[in-house]
PDB file of C-alpha atoms in Angstrom:
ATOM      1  CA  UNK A 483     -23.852 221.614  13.351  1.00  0.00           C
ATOM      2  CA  UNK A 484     -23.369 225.234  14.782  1.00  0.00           C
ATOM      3  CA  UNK A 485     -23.536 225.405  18.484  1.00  0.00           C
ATOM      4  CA  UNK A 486     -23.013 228.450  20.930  1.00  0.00           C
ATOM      5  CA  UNK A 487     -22.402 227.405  24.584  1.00  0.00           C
ATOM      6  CA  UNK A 488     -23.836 229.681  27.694  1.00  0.00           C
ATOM      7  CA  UNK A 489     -23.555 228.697  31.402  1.00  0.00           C
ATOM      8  CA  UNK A 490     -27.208 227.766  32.072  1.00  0.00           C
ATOM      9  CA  UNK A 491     -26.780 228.423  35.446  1.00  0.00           C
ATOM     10  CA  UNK A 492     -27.545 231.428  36.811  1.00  0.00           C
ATOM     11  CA  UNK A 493     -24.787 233.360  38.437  1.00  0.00           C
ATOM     12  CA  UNK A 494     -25.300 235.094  41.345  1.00  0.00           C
ATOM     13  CA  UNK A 495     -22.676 237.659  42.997  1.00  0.00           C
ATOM     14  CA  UNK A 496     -22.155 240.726  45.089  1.00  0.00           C
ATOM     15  CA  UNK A 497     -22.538 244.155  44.412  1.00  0.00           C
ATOM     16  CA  UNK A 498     -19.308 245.894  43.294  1.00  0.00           C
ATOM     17  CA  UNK A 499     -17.765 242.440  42.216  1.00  0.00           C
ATOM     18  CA  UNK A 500     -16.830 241.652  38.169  1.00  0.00           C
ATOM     19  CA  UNK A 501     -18.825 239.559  36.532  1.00  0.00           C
ATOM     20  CA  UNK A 502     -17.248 237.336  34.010  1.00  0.00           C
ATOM     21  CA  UNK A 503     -19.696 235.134  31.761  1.00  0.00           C
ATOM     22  CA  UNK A 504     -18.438 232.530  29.185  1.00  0.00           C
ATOM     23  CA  UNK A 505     -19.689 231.964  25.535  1.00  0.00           C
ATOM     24  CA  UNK A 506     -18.057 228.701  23.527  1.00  0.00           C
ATOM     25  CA  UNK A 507     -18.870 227.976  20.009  1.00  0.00           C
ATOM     26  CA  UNK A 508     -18.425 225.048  17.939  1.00  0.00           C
ATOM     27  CA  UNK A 509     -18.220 224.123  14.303  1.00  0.00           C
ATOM     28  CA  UNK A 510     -18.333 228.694  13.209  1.00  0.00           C
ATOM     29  CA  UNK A 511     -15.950 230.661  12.099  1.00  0.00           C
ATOM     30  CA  UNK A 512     -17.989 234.126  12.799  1.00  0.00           C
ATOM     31  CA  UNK A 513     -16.985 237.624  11.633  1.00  0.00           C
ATOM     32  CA  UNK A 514     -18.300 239.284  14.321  1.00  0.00           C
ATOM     33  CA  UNK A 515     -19.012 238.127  18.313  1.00  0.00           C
ATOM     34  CA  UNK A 516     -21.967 240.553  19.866  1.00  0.00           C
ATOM     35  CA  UNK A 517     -23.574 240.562  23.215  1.00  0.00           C
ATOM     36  CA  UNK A 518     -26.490 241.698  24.350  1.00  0.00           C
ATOM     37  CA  UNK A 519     -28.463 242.143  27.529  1.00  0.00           C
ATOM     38  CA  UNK A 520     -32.467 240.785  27.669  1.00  0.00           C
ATOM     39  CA  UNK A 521     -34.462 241.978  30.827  1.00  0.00           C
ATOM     40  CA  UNK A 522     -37.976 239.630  31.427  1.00  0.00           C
ATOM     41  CA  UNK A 523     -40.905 240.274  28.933  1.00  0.00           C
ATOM     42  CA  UNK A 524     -38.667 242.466  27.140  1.00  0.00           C
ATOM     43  CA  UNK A 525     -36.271 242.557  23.711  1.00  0.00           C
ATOM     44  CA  UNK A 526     -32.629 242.022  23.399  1.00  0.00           C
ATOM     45  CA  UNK A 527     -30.393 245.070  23.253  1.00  0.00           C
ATOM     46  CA  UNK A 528     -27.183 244.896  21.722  1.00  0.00           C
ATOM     47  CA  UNK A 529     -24.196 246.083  24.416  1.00  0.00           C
ATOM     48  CA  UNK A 530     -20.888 245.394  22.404  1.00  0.00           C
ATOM     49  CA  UNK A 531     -19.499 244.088  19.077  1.00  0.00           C
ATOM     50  CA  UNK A 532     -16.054 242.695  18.523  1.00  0.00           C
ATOM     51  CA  UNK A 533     -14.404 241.490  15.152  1.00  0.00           C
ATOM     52  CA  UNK A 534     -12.854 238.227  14.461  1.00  0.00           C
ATOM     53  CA  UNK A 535      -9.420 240.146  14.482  1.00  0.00           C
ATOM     54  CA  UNK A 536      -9.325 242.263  17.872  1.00  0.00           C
ATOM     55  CA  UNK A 537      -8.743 240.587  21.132  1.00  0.00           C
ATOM     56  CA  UNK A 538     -10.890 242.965  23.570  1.00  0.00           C
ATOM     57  CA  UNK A 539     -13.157 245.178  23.863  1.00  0.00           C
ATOM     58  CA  UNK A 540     -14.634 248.150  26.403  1.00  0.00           C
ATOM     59  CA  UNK A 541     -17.079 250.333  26.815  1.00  0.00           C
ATOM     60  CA  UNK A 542     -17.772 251.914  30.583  1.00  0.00           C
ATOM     61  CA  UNK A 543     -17.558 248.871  32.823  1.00  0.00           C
ATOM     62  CA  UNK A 544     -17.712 246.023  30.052  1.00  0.00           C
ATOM     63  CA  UNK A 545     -15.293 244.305  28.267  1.00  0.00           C
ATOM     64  CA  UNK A 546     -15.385 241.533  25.932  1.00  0.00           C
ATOM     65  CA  UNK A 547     -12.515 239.198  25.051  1.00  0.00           C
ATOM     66  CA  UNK A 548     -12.353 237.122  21.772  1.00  0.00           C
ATOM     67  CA  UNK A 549     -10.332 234.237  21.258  1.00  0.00           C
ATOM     68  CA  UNK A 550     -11.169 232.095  17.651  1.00  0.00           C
ATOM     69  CA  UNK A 551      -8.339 229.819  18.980  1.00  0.00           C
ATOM     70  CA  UNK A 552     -10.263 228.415  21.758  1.00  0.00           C
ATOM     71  CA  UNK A 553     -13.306 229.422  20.242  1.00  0.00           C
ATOM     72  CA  UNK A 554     -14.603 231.247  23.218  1.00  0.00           C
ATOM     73  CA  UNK A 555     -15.525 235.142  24.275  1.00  0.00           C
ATOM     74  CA  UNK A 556     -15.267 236.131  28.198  1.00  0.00           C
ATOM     75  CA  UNK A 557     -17.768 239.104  28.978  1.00  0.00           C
ATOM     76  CA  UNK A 558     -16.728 241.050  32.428  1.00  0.00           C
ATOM     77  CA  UNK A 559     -19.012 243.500  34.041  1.00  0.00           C
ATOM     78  CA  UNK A 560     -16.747 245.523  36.218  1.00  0.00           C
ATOM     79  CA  UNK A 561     -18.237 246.999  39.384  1.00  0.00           C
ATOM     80  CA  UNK A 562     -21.614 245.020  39.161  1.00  0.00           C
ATOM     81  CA  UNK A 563     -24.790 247.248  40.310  1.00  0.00           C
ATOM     82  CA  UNK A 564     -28.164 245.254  41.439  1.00  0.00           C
ATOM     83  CA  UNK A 565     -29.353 246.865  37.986  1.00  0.00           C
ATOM     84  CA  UNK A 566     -27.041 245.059  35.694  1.00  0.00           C
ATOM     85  CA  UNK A 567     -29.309 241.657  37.180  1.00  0.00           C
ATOM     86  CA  UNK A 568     -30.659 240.606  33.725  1.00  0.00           C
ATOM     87  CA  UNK A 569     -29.961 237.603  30.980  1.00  0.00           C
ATOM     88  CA  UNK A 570     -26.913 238.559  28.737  1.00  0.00           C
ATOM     89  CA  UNK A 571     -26.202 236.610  25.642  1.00  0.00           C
ATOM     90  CA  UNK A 572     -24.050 235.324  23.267  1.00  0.00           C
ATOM     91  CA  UNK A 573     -24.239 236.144  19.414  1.00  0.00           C
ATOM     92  CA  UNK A 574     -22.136 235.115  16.613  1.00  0.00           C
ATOM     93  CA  UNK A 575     -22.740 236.980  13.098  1.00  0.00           C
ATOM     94  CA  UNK A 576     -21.624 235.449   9.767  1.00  0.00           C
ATOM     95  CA  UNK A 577     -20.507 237.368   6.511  1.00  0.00           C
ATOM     96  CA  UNK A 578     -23.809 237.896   5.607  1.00  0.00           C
ATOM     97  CA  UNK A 579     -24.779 239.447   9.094  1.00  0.00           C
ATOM     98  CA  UNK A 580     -27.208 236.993  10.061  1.00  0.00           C
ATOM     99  CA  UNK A 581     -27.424 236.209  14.055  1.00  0.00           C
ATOM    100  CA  UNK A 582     -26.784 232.593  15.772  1.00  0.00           C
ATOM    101  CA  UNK A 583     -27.542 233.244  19.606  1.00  0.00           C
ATOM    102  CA  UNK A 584     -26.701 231.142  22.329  1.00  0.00           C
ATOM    103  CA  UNK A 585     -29.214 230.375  25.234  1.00  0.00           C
ATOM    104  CA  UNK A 586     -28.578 233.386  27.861  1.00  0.00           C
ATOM    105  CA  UNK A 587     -26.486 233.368  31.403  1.00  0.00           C
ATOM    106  CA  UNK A 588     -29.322 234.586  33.610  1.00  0.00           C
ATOM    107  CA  UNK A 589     -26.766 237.090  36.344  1.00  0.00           C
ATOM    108  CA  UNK A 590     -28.061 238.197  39.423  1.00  0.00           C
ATOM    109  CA  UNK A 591     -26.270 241.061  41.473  1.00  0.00           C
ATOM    110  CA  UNK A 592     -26.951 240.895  44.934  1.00  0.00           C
ATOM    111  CA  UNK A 593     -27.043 244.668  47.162  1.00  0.00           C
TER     112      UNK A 593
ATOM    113  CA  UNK B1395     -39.412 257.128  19.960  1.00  0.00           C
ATOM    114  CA  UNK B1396     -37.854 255.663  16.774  1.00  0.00           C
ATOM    115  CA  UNK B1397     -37.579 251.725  17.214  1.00  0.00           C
ATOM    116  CA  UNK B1398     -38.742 248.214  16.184  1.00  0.00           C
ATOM    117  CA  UNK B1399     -42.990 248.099  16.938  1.00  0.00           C
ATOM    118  CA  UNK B1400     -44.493 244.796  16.907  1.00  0.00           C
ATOM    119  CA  UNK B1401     -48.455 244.298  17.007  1.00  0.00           C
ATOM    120  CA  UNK B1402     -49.739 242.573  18.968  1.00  0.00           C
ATOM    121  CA  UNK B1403     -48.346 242.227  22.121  1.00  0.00           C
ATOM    122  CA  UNK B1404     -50.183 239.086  23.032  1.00  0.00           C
ATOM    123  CA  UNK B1405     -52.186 236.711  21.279  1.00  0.00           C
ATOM    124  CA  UNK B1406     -54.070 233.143  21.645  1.00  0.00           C
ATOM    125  CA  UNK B1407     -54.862 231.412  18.790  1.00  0.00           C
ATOM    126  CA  UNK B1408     -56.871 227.766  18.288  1.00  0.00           C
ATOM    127  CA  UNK B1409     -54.856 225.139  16.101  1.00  0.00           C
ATOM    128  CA  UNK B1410     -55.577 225.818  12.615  1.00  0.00           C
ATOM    129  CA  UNK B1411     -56.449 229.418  12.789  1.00  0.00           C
ATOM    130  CA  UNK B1412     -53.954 231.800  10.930  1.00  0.00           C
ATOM    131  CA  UNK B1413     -52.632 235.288  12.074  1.00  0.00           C
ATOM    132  CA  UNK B1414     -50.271 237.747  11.067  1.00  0.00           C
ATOM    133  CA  UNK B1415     -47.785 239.523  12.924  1.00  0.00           C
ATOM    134  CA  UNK B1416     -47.085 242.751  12.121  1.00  0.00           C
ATOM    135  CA  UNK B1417     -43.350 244.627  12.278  1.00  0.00           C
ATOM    136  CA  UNK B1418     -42.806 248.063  11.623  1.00  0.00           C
ATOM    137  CA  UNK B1419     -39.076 249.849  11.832  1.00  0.00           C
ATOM    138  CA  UNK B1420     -38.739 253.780  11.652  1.00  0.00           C
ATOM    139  CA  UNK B1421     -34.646 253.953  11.649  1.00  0.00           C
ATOM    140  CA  UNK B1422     -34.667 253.466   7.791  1.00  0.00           C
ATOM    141  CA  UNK B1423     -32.344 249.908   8.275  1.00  0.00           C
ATOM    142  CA  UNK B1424     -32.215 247.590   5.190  1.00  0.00           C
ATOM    143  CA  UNK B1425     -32.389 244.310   6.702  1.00  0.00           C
ATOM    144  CA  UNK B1426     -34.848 243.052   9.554  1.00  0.00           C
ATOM    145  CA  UNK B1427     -35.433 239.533  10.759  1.00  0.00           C
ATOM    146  CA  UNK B1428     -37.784 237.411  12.491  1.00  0.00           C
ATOM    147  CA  UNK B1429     -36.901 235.481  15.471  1.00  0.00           C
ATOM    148  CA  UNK B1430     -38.671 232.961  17.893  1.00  0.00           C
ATOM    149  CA  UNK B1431     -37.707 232.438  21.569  1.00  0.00           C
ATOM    150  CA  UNK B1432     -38.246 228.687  23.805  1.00  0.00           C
ATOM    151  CA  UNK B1433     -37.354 228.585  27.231  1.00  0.00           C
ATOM    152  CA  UNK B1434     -33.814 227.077  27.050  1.00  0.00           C
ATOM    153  CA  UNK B1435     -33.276 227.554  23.148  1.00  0.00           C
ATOM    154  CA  UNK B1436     -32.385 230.766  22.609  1.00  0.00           C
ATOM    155  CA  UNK B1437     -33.355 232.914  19.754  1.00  0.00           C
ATOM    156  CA  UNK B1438     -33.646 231.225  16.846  1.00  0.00           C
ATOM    157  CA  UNK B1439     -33.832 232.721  13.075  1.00  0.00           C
ATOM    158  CA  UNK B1440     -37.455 232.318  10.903  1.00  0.00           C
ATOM    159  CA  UNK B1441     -37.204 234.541   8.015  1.00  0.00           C
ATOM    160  CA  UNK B1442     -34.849 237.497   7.237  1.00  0.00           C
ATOM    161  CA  UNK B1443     -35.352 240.468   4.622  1.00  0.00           C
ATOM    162  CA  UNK B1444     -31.807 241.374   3.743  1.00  0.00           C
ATOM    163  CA  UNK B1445     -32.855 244.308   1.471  1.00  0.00           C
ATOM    164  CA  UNK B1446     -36.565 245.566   0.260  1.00  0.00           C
ATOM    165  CA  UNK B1447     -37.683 243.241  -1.974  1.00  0.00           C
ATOM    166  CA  UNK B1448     -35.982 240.162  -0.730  1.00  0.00           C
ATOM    167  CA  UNK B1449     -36.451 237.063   1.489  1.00  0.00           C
ATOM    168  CA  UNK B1450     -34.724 234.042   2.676  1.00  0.00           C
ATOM    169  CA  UNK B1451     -35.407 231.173   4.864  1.00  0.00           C
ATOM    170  CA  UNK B1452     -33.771 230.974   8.317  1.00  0.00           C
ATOM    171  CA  UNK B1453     -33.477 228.212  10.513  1.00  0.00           C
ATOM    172  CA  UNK B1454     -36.433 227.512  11.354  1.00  0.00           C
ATOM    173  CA  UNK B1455     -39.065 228.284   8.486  1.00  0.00           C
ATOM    174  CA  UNK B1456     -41.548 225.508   8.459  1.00  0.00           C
ATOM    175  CA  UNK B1457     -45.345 227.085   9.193  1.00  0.00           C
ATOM    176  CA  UNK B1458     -44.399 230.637   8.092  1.00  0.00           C
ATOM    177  CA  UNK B1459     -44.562 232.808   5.625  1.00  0.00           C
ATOM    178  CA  UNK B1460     -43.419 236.812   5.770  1.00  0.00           C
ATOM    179  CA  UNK B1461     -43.965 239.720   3.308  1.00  0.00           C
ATOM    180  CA  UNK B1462     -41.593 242.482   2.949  1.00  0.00           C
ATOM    181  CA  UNK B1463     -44.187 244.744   2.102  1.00  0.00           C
ATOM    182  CA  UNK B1464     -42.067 248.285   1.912  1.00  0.00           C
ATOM    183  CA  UNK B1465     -38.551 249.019   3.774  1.00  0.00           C
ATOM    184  CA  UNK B1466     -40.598 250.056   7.153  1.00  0.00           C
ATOM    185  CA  UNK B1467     -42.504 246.701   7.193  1.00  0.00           C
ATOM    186  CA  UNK B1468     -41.963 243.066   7.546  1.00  0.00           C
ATOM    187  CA  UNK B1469     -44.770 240.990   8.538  1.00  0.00           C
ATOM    188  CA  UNK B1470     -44.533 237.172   9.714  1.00  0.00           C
ATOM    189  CA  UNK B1471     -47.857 234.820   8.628  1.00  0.00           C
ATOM    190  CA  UNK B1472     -49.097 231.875  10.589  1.00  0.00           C
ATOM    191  CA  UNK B1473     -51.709 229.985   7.384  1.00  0.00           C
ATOM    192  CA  UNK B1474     -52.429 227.000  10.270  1.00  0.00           C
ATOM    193  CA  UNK B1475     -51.568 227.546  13.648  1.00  0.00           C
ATOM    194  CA  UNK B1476     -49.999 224.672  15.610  1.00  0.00           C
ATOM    195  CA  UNK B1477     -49.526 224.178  19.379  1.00  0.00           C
ATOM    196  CA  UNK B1478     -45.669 223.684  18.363  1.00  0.00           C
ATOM    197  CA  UNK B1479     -45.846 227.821  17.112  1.00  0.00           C
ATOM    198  CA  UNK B1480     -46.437 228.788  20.951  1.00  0.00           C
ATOM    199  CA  UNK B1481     -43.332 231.345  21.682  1.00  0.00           C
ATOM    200  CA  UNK B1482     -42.264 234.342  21.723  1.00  0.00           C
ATOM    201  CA  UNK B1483     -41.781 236.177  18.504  1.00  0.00           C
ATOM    202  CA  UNK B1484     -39.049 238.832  18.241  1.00  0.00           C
ATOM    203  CA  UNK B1485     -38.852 241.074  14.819  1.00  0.00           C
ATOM    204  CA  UNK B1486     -35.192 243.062  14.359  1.00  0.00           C
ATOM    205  CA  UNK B1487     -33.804 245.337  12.415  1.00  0.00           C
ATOM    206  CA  UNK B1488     -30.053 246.626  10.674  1.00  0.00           C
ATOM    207  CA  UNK B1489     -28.837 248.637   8.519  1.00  0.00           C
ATOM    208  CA  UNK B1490     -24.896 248.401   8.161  1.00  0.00           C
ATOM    209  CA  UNK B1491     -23.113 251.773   7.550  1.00  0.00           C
ATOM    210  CA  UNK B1492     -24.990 252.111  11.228  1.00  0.00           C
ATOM    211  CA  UNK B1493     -23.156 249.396  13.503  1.00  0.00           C
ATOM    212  CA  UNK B1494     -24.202 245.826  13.217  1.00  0.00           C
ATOM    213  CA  UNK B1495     -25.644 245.820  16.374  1.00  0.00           C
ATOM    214  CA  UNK B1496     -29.623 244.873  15.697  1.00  0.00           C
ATOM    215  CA  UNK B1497     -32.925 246.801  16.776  1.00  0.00           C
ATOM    216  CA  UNK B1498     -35.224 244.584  18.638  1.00  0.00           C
ATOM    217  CA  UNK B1499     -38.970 245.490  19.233  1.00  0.00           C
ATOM    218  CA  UNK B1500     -40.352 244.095  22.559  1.00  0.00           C
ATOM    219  CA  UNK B1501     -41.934 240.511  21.190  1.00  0.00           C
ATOM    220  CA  UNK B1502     -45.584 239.391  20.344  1.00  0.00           C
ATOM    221  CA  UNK B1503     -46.270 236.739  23.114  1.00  0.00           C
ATOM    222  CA  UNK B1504     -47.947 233.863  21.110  1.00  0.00           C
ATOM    223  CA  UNK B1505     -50.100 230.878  22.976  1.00  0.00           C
ATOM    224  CA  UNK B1506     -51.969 228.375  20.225  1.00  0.00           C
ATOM    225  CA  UNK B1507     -54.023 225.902  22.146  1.00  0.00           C
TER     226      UNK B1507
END
């Protein structure tokens, strides 16, 4: 069966460090790879998209890799604020644009 | 503000009673989906509405039923609530010559005891 792969541990760094978090994926090909960023008691919001055929993406202080080799996308927060503290996760879309999301790396920026 | 709304907000239900969650987009988008959150589980796909009109089972369908009733509205149906239902429910929203990033509203918080 499908399965996305998220650190469950949280990760917890300084303030003006990168941030890297790791999504794997088993048994998918997906179009599209898509992050997003969930704060408590609150929705997802989508942050970036990349397609099956580019290697990275930015936009501001993120950037997402994509390799369907090793089945894995690398998402860097460059900079890191206390405010970018938050759950971020993984999301692979099919042709049909359906969503399979992974569990959420929980980051914590420390001042 | 345009967005996804979702009503209610919170809700505790007995096993066996039924309830409806409502979903309501104002960004005219095609598609929306419902979604259910567990602590370590991630989101997980109930129903989607890939066009007015249409419907199709997700992953997890068993105990629901949705409506499309017009493109604003897609509305998830517990007939026999069951301790098992207690999540959080997320509703979404896409329409593709936009982005495929989806719309999320901010979650009905379900407890059936």
């Amino acid at each position: 069966s499908q399965k996305i792969e998220q650190n469950s541990e949280a990760l917890n760094i300084q303030e003006g460090k990168t941030a890297t978090l790791t999504c794997n994926y088993t048994n998918y090909s997906p179009a599209y790879l898509q992050w997003y960023r969930q704060d408590p008691g609150r929705g997802p919001v989508f942050l970036l998209l990349i397609r099956e055929n580019e290697k990275e993406k930015r936009k501001e202080r993120l950037k997402v890799t994509f390799d369907t080799t090793l089945k894995q996308s690398l998402f860097h927060i460059t900079a890191s604020q206390p405010a970018d503290s938050a759950t971020y996760l993984c999301a692979l879309m099919d042709s049909s644009y359906k969503l399979i999301f992974g569990s959420g790396t929980r980051l914590l920026v420390r001042p | 503000n345009a967005g996804v709304t979702q009503t209610p907000k919170f809700q505790v239900l007995k096993t066996g009673q039924s309830m409806t969650l409502q979903c309501a987009q104002d960004m005219n988008h095609n598609s929306m989906y419902w979604y259910r959150q567990d602590p370590g589980m991630g989101l997980r796909l109930i129903y989607y509405s890939a066009s007015e009109g249409t419907t199709d089972k997700g992953e997890v369908p068993n105990g629901y039923n949705v409506s499309r009733l017009n493109k604003r509205e897609f509305s998830l149906r517990l007939e026999s609530a069951a301790p098992s239902q207690t999540s959080v429910y997320f509703c979404a929203s896409i329409t593709l010559d936009r982005g495929l990033g989806y719309t999320f509203g901010s979650g009905t918080r379900l407890t059936v005891v």
